[in-house]
Short mmCIF file of C-alpha atoms in Angstrom, two decimals:
data_model
loop_
_atom_site.label_atom_id
_atom_site.label_comp_id
_atom_site.label_asym_id
_atom_site.label_seq_id
_atom_site.Cartn_x
_atom_site.Cartn_y
_atom_site.Cartn_z
CA UNK A 1 22.53 -4.65 12.54
CA UNK A 2 26.12 -3.84 11.31
CA UNK A 3 29.01 -3.03 13.83
CA UNK A 4 29.37 0.82 14.35
CA UNK A 5 32.61 1.83 13.23
CA UNK A 6 34.65 3.29 15.89
CA UNK A 7 35.70 6.40 14.34
CA UNK A 8 32.27 7.79 13.97
CA UNK A 9 30.41 10.31 16.14
CA UNK A 10 26.30 10.60 16.39
CA UNK A 11 23.66 13.11 16.72
CA UNK A 12 20.66 11.85 18.32
CA UNK A 13 18.90 12.27 15.28
CA UNK A 14 20.89 9.40 13.54
CA UNK A 15 23.53 11.22 11.60
CA UNK A 16 26.95 10.20 11.64
CA UNK A 17 30.17 12.33 11.43
CA UNK A 18 33.44 11.10 10.64
CA UNK A 19 36.48 13.67 11.41
CA UNK A 20 39.14 12.83 8.36
CA UNK A 21 40.99 15.65 8.88
CA UNK A 22 40.59 19.15 10.47
CA UNK A 23 39.20 20.14 7.14
CA UNK A 24 37.05 17.61 6.38
CA UNK A 25 34.22 16.03 8.31
CA UNK A 26 32.13 13.29 6.47
CA UNK A 27 28.52 13.04 6.99
CA UNK A 28 25.82 10.25 6.64
CA UNK A 29 23.09 8.50 8.38
CA UNK A 30 23.31 5.39 10.62
CA UNK A 31 22.59 1.94 9.62
CA UNK A 32 19.91 1.91 12.20
CA UNK A 33 18.38 4.94 10.54
CA UNK A 34 18.32 3.39 6.89
CA UNK A 35 16.67 -0.09 8.44
CA UNK A 36 13.98 2.18 9.97
CA UNK A 37 13.29 4.06 6.79
CA UNK A 38 13.28 1.08 4.60
CA UNK A 39 14.28 0.94 0.83
CA UNK A 40 15.70 4.47 -0.05
CA UNK A 41 14.39 5.97 -3.29
CA UNK A 42 15.62 9.75 -3.26
CA UNK A 43 17.95 11.56 -1.63
CA UNK A 44 18.10 15.59 -1.92
CA UNK A 45 21.74 17.18 -0.83
CA UNK A 46 22.99 20.58 -0.20
CA UNK A 47 24.99 22.29 -2.93
CA UNK A 48 28.60 22.28 -2.72
CA UNK A 49 29.43 25.81 -1.34
CA UNK A 50 26.46 25.86 1.08
CA UNK A 51 26.94 26.92 4.22
CA UNK A 52 25.28 24.49 7.13
CA UNK A 53 24.46 25.13 10.71
CA UNK A 54 24.92 22.36 13.28
CA UNK A 55 21.37 21.19 14.16
CA UNK A 56 19.69 22.46 10.93
CA UNK A 57 18.10 20.32 8.53
CA UNK A 58 20.29 20.32 5.27
CA UNK A 59 19.42 17.28 3.39
CA UNK A 60 16.64 14.76 2.71
CA UNK A 61 16.49 10.84 2.75
CA UNK A 62 13.18 9.63 1.32
CA UNK A 63 12.32 5.99 1.49
CA UNK A 64 9.42 3.96 0.08
CA UNK A 65 7.79 4.75 3.44
CA UNK A 66 8.61 8.51 4.40
CA UNK A 67 10.82 11.65 3.79
CA UNK A 68 13.28 12.44 6.71
CA UNK A 69 15.43 15.44 7.39
CA UNK A 70 19.03 15.18 7.95
CA UNK A 71 20.49 17.55 10.41
CA UNK A 72 24.12 18.77 9.96
CA UNK A 73 25.99 17.47 12.97
CA UNK A 74 28.78 20.25 12.43
CA UNK A 75 28.61 23.82 11.02
CA UNK A 76 30.61 24.66 8.07
CA UNK A 77 30.88 24.91 4.12
CA UNK A 78 29.90 21.87 2.15
CA UNK A 79 32.75 20.97 -0.10
CA UNK A 80 31.78 17.78 -1.40
CA UNK A 81 28.47 15.86 -2.08
CA UNK A 82 27.99 12.23 -3.09
CA UNK A 83 26.28 12.29 -6.32
CA UNK A 84 26.48 8.81 -6.98
CA UNK A 85 23.32 8.63 -4.68
CA UNK A 86 21.36 10.27 -7.32
CA UNK A 87 21.34 7.30 -9.30
CA UNK A 88 21.69 4.60 -6.68
CA UNK A 89 19.99 6.01 -3.32
CA UNK A 90 19.88 2.24 -2.20
CA UNK A 91 23.61 2.51 -1.65
CA UNK A 92 22.72 3.96 1.73
CA UNK A 93 20.76 0.70 2.67
CA UNK A 94 23.82 -1.33 1.62
CA UNK A 95 26.44 0.59 3.17
CA UNK A 96 25.40 3.48 5.56
CA UNK A 97 29.00 4.08 7.04
CA UNK A 98 31.01 3.69 3.85
CA UNK A 99 29.70 4.36 0.11
CA UNK A 100 26.54 5.74 1.35
CA UNK A 101 28.05 9.02 2.71
CA UNK A 102 25.86 12.11 2.15
CA UNK A 103 28.33 15.09 1.86
CA UNK A 104 31.74 16.54 3.34
CA UNK A 105 31.91 19.78 5.49
CA UNK A 106 34.90 21.93 6.15
CA UNK A 107 33.88 22.77 9.71
CA UNK A 108 33.98 26.46 10.68
CA UNK A 109 36.81 27.59 13.17
CA UNK A 110 34.66 27.57 16.17
CA UNK A 111 32.98 24.14 15.44
CA UNK A 112 35.28 22.14 17.53
CA UNK A 113 32.97 22.42 20.44
CA UNK A 114 30.22 21.15 18.23
CA UNK A 115 31.93 18.05 17.45
CA UNK A 116 32.81 17.49 21.14
CA UNK A 117 29.13 17.35 21.88
CA UNK A 118 28.37 14.28 19.45
CA UNK A 119 27.92 10.77 20.92
CA UNK A 120 30.51 8.20 20.75
CA UNK A 121 29.65 4.91 19.03
CA UNK A 122 29.03 3.20 22.52
CA UNK A 123 26.48 6.18 23.47
CA UNK A 124 24.80 5.91 20.04
CA UNK A 125 24.49 2.02 20.71
CA UNK A 126 22.83 2.54 23.78
CA UNK A 127 20.51 5.07 22.48
CA UNK A 128 19.06 2.86 19.63
CA UNK A 129 19.21 0.03 21.93
CA UNK A 130 16.55 1.92 24.08
CA UNK A 131 15.02 3.10 20.90
CA UNK A 132 14.11 -0.56 19.93
CA UNK A 133 12.38 -1.39 23.44
CA UNK B 1 -5.12 -4.61 21.73
CA UNK B 2 -3.72 -5.14 18.45
CA UNK B 3 -5.16 -8.37 16.63
CA UNK B 4 -2.93 -10.77 15.01
CA UNK B 5 -3.63 -13.31 11.97
CA UNK B 6 -2.87 -16.73 12.48
CA UNK B 7 0.10 -16.08 10.43
CA UNK B 8 1.73 -13.63 12.77
CA UNK B 9 4.56 -15.98 14.12
CA UNK B 10 5.37 -17.22 10.74
CA UNK B 11 5.90 -13.58 9.58
CA UNK B 12 7.97 -12.67 12.84
CA UNK B 13 9.99 -15.75 12.13
CA UNK B 14 10.60 -14.67 8.52
CA UNK B 15 12.05 -11.45 9.93
CA UNK B 16 9.23 -9.47 9.02
CA UNK B 17 9.15 -5.71 10.04
CA UNK B 18 5.60 -5.49 11.63
CA UNK B 19 3.40 -2.53 11.65
CA UNK B 20 -0.01 -1.72 13.17
CA UNK B 21 -2.69 -1.45 10.24
CA UNK B 22 -6.21 -0.71 10.97
CA UNK B 23 -5.68 -2.49 14.48
CA UNK B 24 -3.96 -5.31 12.85
CA UNK B 25 -0.15 -6.43 13.67
CA UNK B 26 0.77 -6.89 9.91
CA UNK B 27 3.89 -7.25 8.00
CA UNK B 28 5.17 -4.31 6.23
CA UNK B 29 8.17 -5.87 4.54
CA UNK B 30 10.37 -8.75 5.13
CA UNK B 31 13.70 -6.97 4.44
CA UNK B 32 13.07 -5.14 1.18
CA UNK B 33 9.84 -3.69 -0.09
CA UNK B 34 11.34 -3.11 -3.38
CA UNK B 35 12.40 -6.70 -3.76
CA UNK B 36 8.90 -7.92 -2.94
CA UNK B 37 7.17 -5.53 -5.11
CA UNK B 38 9.36 -6.56 -8.19
CA UNK B 39 8.92 -10.47 -7.15
CA UNK B 40 5.23 -9.92 -7.55
CA UNK B 41 5.60 -8.03 -11.08
CA UNK B 42 7.97 -10.59 -12.52
CA UNK B 43 7.42 -13.99 -10.72
CA UNK B 44 5.21 -14.67 -7.64
CA UNK B 45 4.69 -13.21 -4.16
CA UNK B 46 2.05 -13.98 -1.55
CA UNK B 47 0.49 -11.64 0.96
CA UNK B 48 -1.43 -12.57 4.26
CA UNK B 49 -4.54 -10.62 3.92
CA UNK B 50 -6.47 -12.71 6.81
CA UNK B 51 -7.28 -9.43 8.47
CA UNK B 52 -9.85 -8.75 5.68
CA UNK B 53 -13.45 -9.52 6.89
CA UNK B 54 -15.27 -12.36 5.32
CA UNK B 55 -18.96 -12.39 5.38
CA UNK B 56 -21.29 -15.12 4.37
CA UNK B 57 -24.82 -14.06 3.51
CA UNK B 58 -27.71 -16.56 3.06
CA UNK B 59 -31.44 -16.42 2.41
CA UNK B 60 -33.74 -16.51 -0.51
CA UNK B 61 -33.96 -12.84 -1.01
CA UNK B 62 -29.95 -12.37 -0.64
CA UNK B 63 -29.72 -11.20 -4.45
CA UNK B 64 -32.77 -8.74 -3.84
CA UNK B 65 -30.64 -7.50 -0.66
CA UNK B 66 -27.30 -6.98 -2.72
CA UNK B 67 -29.28 -5.10 -5.36
CA UNK B 68 -30.35 -2.65 -2.66
CA UNK B 69 -27.01 -2.07 -0.66
CA UNK B 70 -24.52 -2.32 -3.46
CA UNK B 71 -23.91 0.60 -6.17
CA UNK B 72 -22.78 -2.13 -8.87
CA UNK B 73 -25.37 -4.69 -10.11
CA UNK B 74 -25.23 -8.04 -9.01
CA UNK B 75 -27.66 -8.94 -11.64
CA UNK B 76 -24.13 -9.23 -13.78
CA UNK B 77 -23.62 -12.42 -11.43
CA UNK B 78 -25.13 -15.06 -13.29
CA UNK B 79 -22.78 -18.13 -13.01
CA UNK B 80 -21.67 -19.69 -9.68
CA UNK B 81 -18.40 -18.56 -8.58
CA UNK B 82 -18.55 -15.37 -10.18
CA UNK B 83 -17.49 -12.06 -8.25
CA UNK B 84 -18.05 -8.21 -8.72
CA UNK B 85 -16.23 -5.29 -7.34
CA UNK B 86 -18.59 -2.67 -5.93
CA UNK B 87 -18.86 -0.06 -3.56
CA UNK B 88 -21.39 0.09 -0.76
CA UNK B 89 -23.03 3.59 -0.36
CA UNK B 90 -24.56 5.96 2.49
CA UNK B 91 -27.82 7.61 1.55
CA UNK B 92 -25.61 10.60 0.76
CA UNK B 93 -23.83 8.65 -1.97
CA UNK B 94 -20.77 8.47 0.31
CA UNK B 95 -18.56 5.12 0.00
CA UNK B 96 -19.08 3.14 3.31
CA UNK B 97 -16.57 0.47 1.79
CA UNK B 98 -15.45 -1.05 -1.41
CA UNK B 99 -16.06 -5.07 -1.56
CA UNK B 100 -15.73 -7.89 -3.87
CA UNK B 101 -19.02 -10.18 -3.80
CA UNK B 102 -19.05 -13.88 -4.98
CA UNK B 103 -22.30 -15.42 -6.12
CA UNK B 104 -22.27 -19.03 -4.93
CA UNK B 105 -26.09 -19.95 -5.16
CA UNK B 106 -29.57 -17.93 -5.08
CA UNK B 107 -29.49 -18.24 -1.35
CA UNK B 108 -25.78 -18.04 -0.79
CA UNK B 109 -23.50 -15.00 -1.63
CA UNK B 110 -19.70 -14.06 0.15
CA UNK B 111 -18.57 -10.62 0.39
CA UNK B 112 -14.99 -9.81 1.39
CA UNK B 113 -14.83 -6.32 3.01
CA UNK B 114 -11.80 -4.13 4.39
CA UNK B 115 -10.40 -4.87 7.86
CA UNK B 116 -10.36 -1.41 9.00
CA UNK B 117 -14.16 -0.92 8.03
CA UNK B 118 -14.96 -4.09 9.49
CA UNK B 119 -17.16 -2.95 12.49
CA UNK B 120 -19.31 -0.32 10.68
CA UNK B 121 -19.49 -2.43 7.38
CA UNK B 122 -21.19 -5.45 9.68
CA UNK B 123 -23.50 -3.37 11.46
CA UNK B 124 -24.53 -1.49 8.22
CA UNK B 125 -24.86 -5.02 6.42
CA UNK B 126 -26.84 -6.34 9.50
CA UNK B 127 -29.11 -3.53 9.72
CA UNK B 128 -29.91 -3.64 6.11
CA UNK B 129 -30.28 -7.29 5.92
CA UNK B 130 -33.22 -7.69 8.40
CA UNK B 131 -35.70 -6.62 6.40
CA UNK B 132 -34.72 -8.99 3.54
CA UNK B 133 -34.54 -11.83 6.15
CA UNK B 134 -30.89 -12.28 5.08
CA UNK B 135 -28.45 -13.98 7.68
CA UNK B 136 -25.18 -12.52 8.06
CA UNK B 137 -22.42 -14.56 9.34
CA UNK B 138 -18.93 -13.23 9.70
CA UNK B 139 -16.34 -16.05 8.78
CA UNK B 140 -13.34 -15.11 11.18
CA UNK B 141 -12.50 -18.93 10.71
CA UNK B 142 -11.04 -18.37 7.42
CA UNK B 143 -7.72 -17.01 6.50
CA UNK B 144 -6.95 -15.63 3.39
CA UNK B 145 -3.83 -15.74 1.34
CA UNK B 146 -3.32 -13.91 -2.05
CA UNK B 147 -0.94 -15.31 -4.26
CA UNK B 148 0.06 -12.94 -7.36
CA UNK B 149 2.34 -12.46 -9.98
CA UNK B 150 2.73 -13.83 -13.62
CA UNK B 151 3.89 -17.25 -12.27
CA UNK B 152 1.55 -17.42 -9.35
CA UNK B 153 -1.09 -19.55 -10.99
CA UNK B 154 1.48 -22.15 -12.26
CA UNK B 155 2.70 -22.23 -8.85
CA UNK B 156 -0.28 -22.87 -6.97
CA UNK B 157 -1.94 -25.29 -9.19
CA UNK B 158 0.32 -28.12 -8.39
CA UNK B 159 -0.42 -27.90 -4.50
CA UNK B 160 -4.11 -28.99 -5.51
CA UNK B 161 -5.81 -32.06 -5.62
CA UNK B 162 -5.29 -33.66 -8.84
CA UNK B 163 -9.22 -33.94 -9.43
CA UNK B 164 -9.52 -30.06 -9.07
CA UNK B 165 -6.51 -28.70 -10.77
CA UNK B 166 -7.79 -28.63 -14.13
CA UNK B 167 -10.93 -26.89 -13.17
CA UNK B 168 -9.38 -24.34 -11.00
CA UNK B 169 -6.87 -23.78 -13.97
CA UNK B 170 -9.64 -22.93 -16.35
CA UNK B 171 -11.06 -20.49 -13.94
CA UNK B 172 -11.67 -17.15 -15.84
CA UNK B 173 -10.64 -13.93 -14.19
CA UNK B 174 -12.95 -12.71 -11.39
CA UNK B 175 -14.15 -16.14 -10.76
CA UNK B 176 -13.80 -18.30 -7.71
CA UNK B 177 -14.16 -22.18 -7.01
CA UNK B 178 -13.82 -24.50 -4.32
CA UNK B 179 -10.79 -27.15 -4.34
CA UNK B 180 -8.79 -29.25 -2.11
CA UNK B 181 -5.04 -28.08 -1.32
CA UNK B 182 -2.27 -30.01 0.43
CA UNK B 183 -3.51 -32.68 2.93
CA UNK B 184 -6.93 -32.17 1.62
CA UNK B 185 -7.49 -29.02 3.39
CA UNK B 186 -10.72 -27.05 1.91
CA UNK B 187 -9.88 -23.87 -0.10
CA UNK B 188 -12.05 -21.31 -1.93
CA UNK B 189 -9.83 -20.43 -4.76
CA UNK B 190 -10.62 -17.15 -6.52
CA UNK B 191 -8.79 -15.52 -9.46
CA UNK B 192 -9.05 -11.90 -8.10
CA UNK B 193 -6.20 -9.77 -6.67
CA UNK B 194 -4.85 -6.32 -5.93
CA UNK B 195 -1.68 -5.92 -7.67
CA UNK B 196 -2.61 -5.65 -11.42
CA UNK B 197 -1.09 -9.03 -11.69
CA UNK B 198 -2.63 -12.49 -12.50
CA UNK B 199 -2.93 -14.71 -9.44
CA UNK B 200 -5.53 -16.31 -6.89
CA UNK B 201 -6.89 -14.95 -3.60
CA UNK B 202 -7.19 -17.97 -1.33
CA UNK B 203 -9.46 -18.65 1.78
CA UNK B 204 -8.18 -21.39 3.90
CA UNK B 205 -9.56 -22.56 7.31
CA UNK B 206 -7.31 -20.87 9.95
CA UNK B 207 -6.10 -24.55 11.06
CA UNK B 208 -4.46 -24.90 7.75
CA UNK B 209 -3.19 -21.51 6.81
CA UNK B 210 0.38 -21.94 8.20
CA UNK B 211 0.63 -25.34 6.39
CA UNK B 212 -0.48 -23.59 3.06
CA UNK B 213 1.69 -20.45 3.42
CA UNK B 214 4.59 -22.96 3.95
CA UNK B 215 4.00 -25.05 1.16
CA UNK B 216 3.36 -22.08 -1.12
CA UNK B 217 6.85 -20.50 0.04
CA UNK B 218 8.22 -24.17 -0.73
CA UNK B 219 6.81 -23.63 -4.28
CA UNK B 220 8.97 -20.48 -4.64
CA UNK B 221 6.24 -17.94 -3.73
CA UNK B 222 8.14 -15.01 -2.06
CA UNK B 223 6.31 -13.40 1.01
CA UNK B 224 5.40 -9.86 0.51
CA UNK B 225 4.44 -7.13 2.91
CA UNK B 226 1.82 -4.28 3.22
CA UNK B 227 4.46 -1.93 1.79
CA UNK B 228 4.60 -3.95 -1.57
CA UNK B 229 1.06 -4.21 -1.53
CA UNK B 230 0.37 -0.41 -1.69
CA UNK B 231 2.82 0.35 -4.44
CA UNK B 232 1.68 -2.58 -6.37
CA UNK B 233 -2.10 -1.66 -6.16
CA UNK B 234 -1.62 2.00 -6.82
CA UNK B 235 0.61 1.08 -9.99
CA UNK B 236 -2.31 -0.81 -11.04
CA UNK B 237 -4.65 1.97 -10.62
CA UNK B 238 -6.57 0.68 -7.82
CA UNK B 239 -8.23 2.53 -4.91
CA UNK B 240 -7.61 2.12 -1.29
CA UNK B 241 -10.51 2.67 0.97
CA UNK B 242 -10.03 5.51 3.49
CA UNK B 243 -7.17 7.31 1.32
CA UNK B 244 -8.61 7.40 -1.95
CA UNK B 245 -12.47 7.48 -1.02
CA UNK B 246 -14.53 7.62 1.86
CA UNK B 247 -18.01 8.52 3.02
CA UNK B 248 -17.61 12.00 2.18
CA UNK B 249 -16.94 11.16 -1.28
CA UNK B 250 -19.01 9.73 -4.02
CA UNK B 251 -17.87 7.13 -6.43
CA UNK B 252 -18.04 10.21 -9.16
CA UNK B 253 -15.27 11.88 -7.08
CA UNK B 254 -13.15 8.81 -6.41
CA UNK B 255 -12.85 7.36 -10.00
CA UNK B 256 -15.08 4.63 -9.41
CA UNK B 257 -18.10 5.62 -11.68
CA UNK B 258 -17.41 2.38 -13.80
CA UNK B 259 -18.57 0.40 -10.75
CA UNK B 260 -21.77 2.10 -10.61
CA UNK B 261 -24.95 0.82 -12.51
CA UNK B 262 -27.92 3.16 -12.96
CA UNK B 263 -30.19 0.40 -14.13
CA UNK B 264 -33.83 0.67 -14.50
CA UNK B 265 -36.11 -0.47 -11.67
CA UNK B 266 -33.28 -0.73 -9.08
CA UNK B 267 -33.34 1.59 -5.92
CA UNK B 268 -30.12 1.12 -4.39
CA UNK B 269 -28.97 3.17 -1.31
CA UNK B 270 -27.32 6.31 -2.18
CA UNK B 271 -28.72 6.30 -5.96
CA UNK B 272 -30.85 9.52 -5.43
CA UNK B 273 -27.83 11.11 -4.10
CA UNK B 274 -25.58 10.11 -6.95
CA UNK B 275 -28.12 11.01 -9.70
CA UNK B 276 -28.56 14.61 -7.94
CA UNK B 277 -24.90 15.12 -7.93
CA UNK B 278 -24.41 14.10 -11.55
CA UNK B 279 -27.37 16.25 -12.54
CA UNK B 280 -25.80 19.35 -10.81
CA UNK B 281 -22.16 18.47 -12.17
CA UNK B 282 -19.78 16.57 -10.08
CA UNK B 283 -17.47 19.12 -8.17
CA UNK B 284 -14.28 17.23 -7.88
CA UNK B 285 -12.49 14.24 -9.78
CA UNK B 286 -9.90 11.79 -9.04
CA UNK B 287 -6.99 11.62 -11.64
CA UNK B 288 -3.81 9.99 -12.02
CA UNK B 289 -0.80 12.20 -11.61
CA UNK B 290 3.03 11.67 -12.44
CA UNK B 291 5.99 13.97 -10.85
CA UNK B 292 8.48 14.38 -13.51
CA UNK B 293 10.92 15.68 -11.04
CA UNK B 294 12.89 13.91 -8.41
CA UNK B 295 10.80 13.43 -5.19
CA UNK B 296 7.96 11.50 -3.99
CA UNK B 297 4.15 12.43 -3.96
CA UNK B 298 2.73 11.31 -0.51
CA UNK B 299 -0.85 11.62 0.90
CA UNK B 300 -2.11 14.90 1.82
CA UNK B 301 0.21 17.16 -0.31
CA UNK B 302 -1.18 20.17 -1.74
CA UNK B 303 -1.75 20.23 -5.29
CA UNK B 304 -2.49 23.62 -7.32
CA UNK B 305 -4.54 23.86 -10.17
CA UNK B 306 -6.20 26.79 -12.41
CA UNK B 307 -9.51 25.86 -10.96
CA UNK B 308 -8.28 25.74 -7.20
CA UNK B 309 -6.64 23.70 -4.67
CA UNK B 310 -6.86 19.86 -4.57
CA UNK B 311 -4.64 17.13 -2.85
CA UNK B 312 -2.60 14.01 -3.45
CA UNK B 313 -4.45 10.91 -1.83
CA UNK B 314 -2.36 8.24 -2.49
CA UNK B 315 1.23 8.59 -3.65
CA UNK B 316 4.25 6.21 -4.00
CA UNK B 317 7.72 6.10 -5.51
CA UNK B 318 6.93 3.57 -8.37
CA UNK B 319 9.46 0.84 -8.19
CA UNK B 320 8.35 -0.23 -11.67
CA UNK B 321 8.58 3.34 -13.29
CA UNK B 322 11.32 4.59 -11.19
CA UNK B 323 9.20 7.79 -10.59
CA UNK B 324 6.47 8.78 -8.16
CA UNK B 325 2.93 8.36 -9.41
CA UNK B 326 -0.30 8.88 -7.27
CA UNK B 327 -4.00 9.63 -7.39
CA UNK B 328 -5.12 13.36 -6.75
CA UNK B 329 -8.31 14.96 -5.94
CA UNK B 330 -8.88 17.95 -7.80
CA UNK B 331 -11.66 20.59 -8.79
CA UNK B 332 -13.42 19.10 -11.90
CA UNK B 333 -12.00 20.36 -15.06
CA UNK B 334 -8.71 21.26 -13.48
CA UNK B 335 -6.73 20.44 -16.58
CA UNK B 336 -3.20 19.84 -17.23
CA UNK B 337 -1.46 22.64 -15.75
CA UNK B 338 -0.73 21.27 -12.20
CA UNK B 339 1.69 21.61 -9.45
CA UNK B 340 2.30 20.06 -6.35
CA UNK B 341 3.73 21.52 -3.11
CA UNK B 342 6.17 19.18 -1.82
CA UNK B 343 7.90 20.55 1.84
CA UNK B 344 7.32 24.08 0.61
CA UNK B 345 8.58 23.59 -3.08
CA UNK B 346 6.11 23.82 -5.99
CA UNK B 347 6.98 21.01 -8.58
CA UNK B 348 5.23 20.67 -11.99
CA UNK B 349 2.87 17.57 -11.92
CA UNK B 350 1.57 15.86 -14.97
CA UNK B 351 -2.15 14.47 -15.34
CA UNK B 352 -1.57 10.90 -16.72
CA UNK B 353 -4.22 8.03 -17.47
CA UNK B 354 -4.14 5.15 -15.09
CA UNK B 355 -3.60 2.33 -14.57
CA UNK B 356 0.39 3.13 -14.55
CA UNK B 357 1.33 -0.45 -14.93
CA UNK B 358 -0.57 -3.48 -15.93
CA UNK B 359 0.47 -7.22 -16.08
CA UNK B 360 4.17 -6.05 -15.55
CA UNK B 361 4.24 -3.39 -18.30
CA UNK B 362 4.32 0.56 -17.78
CA UNK B 363 1.43 2.14 -19.30
CA UNK B 364 2.68 5.79 -19.55
#
């Protein structure tokens, strides 16, 4: 299990969010999630311009084992998607917190509270620790 | 209580992700299912299949008994060591299980049945065996390791006793023989498998199973889990019991008609029902399907056809093809114009011949 970067926030459903600036929140799934799913073979991303709602399913990651919904950690407009995953979904297995990002959201003005509610790395680490026992 | 094979600790020490499979604690993968799949397609991999049930049948009337309980004909088995794949049917023609039967001598046959169906299989076999005076002995003392891949045989053979090596090397496909392994351990080596690749399935006394596994690993055979086993067998067009057929489907409806022999003067269990269904017209069939779009076919997805609805039985992302393939059960004569419902979206589905992959090569 790789170290969890300190600048990430998490949903209980294993998505991470990185606030890069006020207009840009990058989203992916955690290293724990990719390891539970196994080899990823297919990723379905939202379209640039789509509006996503915090807590709603907006992408699908599919592994050799199962399909899994990805929930938006924050509401806003999708401004970028990781198109490289179309040909190389295994990037998520290899680098979940880096090159394996899924999409970037420009948060709505009122989305600040949503970000506050996300888990910090320590709380998330505790959550997955309990998951495994 | 989950059951464990004798190799359980070995799998755990190798970092396997373990899952419950039919009541057994088995390795799903050892890190990457995809890598294990490719190892078997291109080199050599090994599977712990000790959870499978080995049953020895003895008695003068064993052949007669098997002519009665199996839909395939054991009359094809004439040379000692020869194996046959068959369904065992109920009176309705439904599949109780699929199995491999080995002919060893006129009063000794060995069958290998599935793990998840062990209890009902043994009960059925014992019940039917009684009136033929056939003794039924489960061989829980034997572990089983399947070594599969284009280089599997050349990695196994050097581990065998020099006096046995040439004989085992010459075994034809679907033939088994006895041999001594490392430290003179007694092995039953069959040139069979469930991957579409060449290789052996080896029965070994439990007390020697870990030593054999380690010797194989030392020879460069890569451990592979149930995940890779599933993608390999489906690419090879092989059915999985409980998913592709069960007691409510006949071999005609499960793509297993090729295993049924309606020979003269043989009254096997289920025959009357099969003949009746054939005469009336088989209502459903199993077909191979390919998803052109991105996405993965999964068990239970709805298939839409001009003749009505069907469903995906087995579906995988095929590592060898880079696309999703599967088996579907559809109304007979459903034709080519198929769609599959994947999470509310209807995607076009192509009916294709299977096997999808054989001996390392794509067939579609």
